[in-house]
Amino acid sequence: MSKDAGRVAERSRTIDSVKVALLGCGVVGTQVVRLLREQSEELAARVGAPIELAGIAVRRPQRHPDVPAELLTTDAAGLVARPDVDVVVELMGGIEPARDLLLDALKNDRSVVSANKALLAEEGEALATAARESGADLYYEASVAGAIPLLRPIQQSLAGDRIRRVAGIVNGTTNFILSAMESTGAGYADALEEAGRLGYAEADPTADVDGYDAASKAAILASLAFHTRVTASDVHREGIRDVTATDIASAKALGCSVKLLAICEQVDGDAGSTVSARVYPAMIPKAHPLASVSGAFNAVFVEADAAGPLMFYGQGAGGPQTASAVLGDLVAAARNRVIGGRGPRDTAYAHLSVQPMGEVRTRYHVNVDVHDRAGVLAAVASVFAEHGVSIATVKQEGGREAESPDADDAGHGGDAGTDATLVVVTHEAPDAALRATVDALSGLDSVRGVASVLRVEGLGRPVHALGGAQ
Ligand SMILES: NC(=O)c1ccc[n+]([C@@H]2O[C@H](COP(=O)([O-])OP(=O)(O)OC[C@H]3O[C@@H](n4cnc5c(N)ncnc54)[C@H](O)[C@@H]3O)[C@@H](O)[C@H]2O)c1
Ligand SMILES: N[C@@H](CCO)C(=O)O
Ligand code: NA
């Protein structure tokens, strides 16, 4: 009998209840405690043995009057090291001390359940290695898209298929802000304030609005979908701070919505396959199902060779919602303890390198503020052409006809009433070419400035409304 199998067999002989150490009792932890209490009999029936809390590590015990005092401890390391603990549920967040605590737990054959995307995105390899070596389980369904069952379908239900792309809305706070901007015409600052008032945005919203949270989730998704290792720092990241009410209005005019997308793709090239993982706000056609995902909801498209497109939709955040995913993982880990099984290992065998962002091909919507004078359109178009960026459509907004029909038309713009905006939508081009185009445009005499650049993502569907084939 192998060392692993021996350990598993020994566990199944000795377990008459599954003992859980809970680390952290905040928004999610409180709900996990509640559900464990309220559903204890059903959970015992599903697992085959009762799930019992061995202890709860908190910072300030006096802040948890609803929890039996004998369960509370400020000594998280001591709790994890207790010999009767079978599963450690980590809901503290942050990298340390969570990392060391979970590595210790796994090395000592405690299974681990965590909702900590920052930790999983950064230290997934070390944690998976520790789990593999000890034969313990490592589950983290709650870390991406909260309540939505997503990681288990990717890892297990689609294990026989080949996933090509995982793309979607994985941050509820930013989706709430962008939806509010679209529905009310509000600016970014007002929408953020509203998100804070309703409890979606945290006091420091940086992780959400600057895309760090979504980048961690993208790293986890790309690693699982493509059987490789992608960390948060491998993910190209742009947040939503610079999205303006004008961007949203421009998108609307083109039949699009602006969404903060996390996109993970396997890219097959002559030199082999690479993985692209990126987070940025992009226009998507309103006809695309992701465009109608509003408020704090999440939705993720998974495209696999045989299965085709699949969509996962639901609440990606919130105490009870996230606790649902944590409990699902806990039941899986507890069942394995009771019956002597073991969950699937992470299979990071592909060792794919990450495609540089400059090589990623998408379409772009560019607003160029210009002096409305003869030749400006040709000058702007030639800059796109020189950089190999093909224009699909161009439209002029404002300018002499619209704003100042009686103005002297000598063709020397720059004075009030002679400004215009060229709205350019391109065909697919490499990101580096578009960046160089924007830099060069800013140097033209006739250009007042590049007001905005937003990517346009069809996500597998042609963007007919914007002109030209993709
Ligand atoms: N809230 C959500 O909607 C949501 C959704 C998905 C994932 N998550 C993840 O779940 C985890 C928990 O999130 P939350 O919203 O419950 O956070 P929270 O801040 O409400 O709770 C965390 C708790 O852990 C405690 N804690 C932190 N360090 C500790 C330590 N060293 N020892 C003991 N206690 C400690 C804090 O005092 C706090 O009470 C995070 O990793 C978060 O990213 C949260
Ligand atoms: N802050 C995250 C919580 C869920 O991970 C969000 O807004 O989606
Ligand atoms: Na999930």
mmCIF file with all atom_site columns, N, CA, C and O and ligand atoms in Angstrom, residues 141 144-146 148, ligand 3:
data_model
loop_
_atom_site.group_PDB
_atom_site.id
_atom_site.type_symbol
_atom_site.label_atom_id
_atom_site.label_alt_id
_atom_site.label_comp_id
_atom_site.label_asym_id
_atom_site.label_entity_id
_atom_site.label_seq_id
_atom_site.pdbx_PDB_ins_code
_atom_site.Cartn_x
_atom_site.Cartn_y
_atom_site.Cartn_z
_atom_site.occupancy
_atom_site.B_iso_or_equiv
_atom_site.pdbx_formal_charge
_atom_site.auth_seq_id
_atom_site.auth_comp_id
_atom_site.auth_asym_id
_atom_site.auth_atom_id
_atom_site.pdbx_PDB_model_num
ATOM   1  N  N  . GLU A 1 141 ? -13.205 26.924 -4.240 1.00 0.00 ? 141 GLU A N  1
ATOM   2  C  CA . GLU A 1 141 ? -14.309 27.352 -5.125 1.00 0.00 ? 141 GLU A CA 1
ATOM   3  C  C  . GLU A 1 141 ? -14.769 28.781 -4.845 1.00 0.00 ? 141 GLU A C  1
ATOM   4  O  O  . GLU A 1 141 ? -15.123 29.529 -5.763 1.00 0.00 ? 141 GLU A O  1
ATOM   5  N  N  . VAL A 1 144 ? -13.196 32.395 -6.573 1.00 0.00 ? 144 VAL A N  1
ATOM   6  C  CA . VAL A 1 144 ? -13.539 33.009 -7.864 1.00 0.00 ? 144 VAL A CA 1
ATOM   7  C  C  . VAL A 1 144 ? -15.054 32.966 -8.058 1.00 0.00 ? 144 VAL A C  1
ATOM   8  O  O  . VAL A 1 144 ? -15.672 31.896 -7.982 1.00 0.00 ? 144 VAL A O  1
ATOM   9  N  N  . ALA A 1 145 ? -15.639 34.127 -8.303 1.00 0.00 ? 145 ALA A N  1
ATOM   10 C  CA . ALA A 1 145 ? -17.063 34.236 -8.612 1.00 0.00 ? 145 ALA A CA 1
ATOM   11 C  C  . ALA A 1 145 ? -17.944 33.665 -7.503 1.00 0.00 ? 145 ALA A C  1
ATOM   12 O  O  . ALA A 1 145 ? -18.993 33.079 -7.765 1.00 0.00 ? 145 ALA A O  1
ATOM   13 N  N  . GLY A 1 146 ? -17.521 33.875 -6.258 1.00 0.00 ? 146 GLY A N  1
ATOM   14 C  CA . GLY A 1 146 ? -18.328 33.592 -5.068 1.00 0.00 ? 146 GLY A CA 1
ATOM   15 C  C  . GLY A 1 146 ? -19.155 32.326 -5.146 1.00 0.00 ? 146 GLY A C  1
ATOM   16 O  O  . GLY A 1 146 ? -18.616 31.219 -5.230 1.00 0.00 ? 146 GLY A O  1
ATOM   17 N  N  . ILE A 1 148 ? -20.952 31.061 -7.405 1.00 0.00 ? 148 ILE A N  1
ATOM   18 C  CA . ILE A 1 148 ? -21.118 30.368 -8.684 1.00 0.00 ? 148 ILE A CA 1
ATOM   19 C  C  . ILE A 1 148 ? -20.206 29.144 -8.738 1.00 0.00 ? 148 ILE A C  1
ATOM   20 O  O  . ILE A 1 148 ? -18.994 29.262 -8.585 1.00 0.00 ? 148 ILE A O  1
HETATM 21 NA NA . NA  B 2 .   ? -17.140 30.080 -7.201 1.00 0.00 ? 3   NA  B NA 1
#
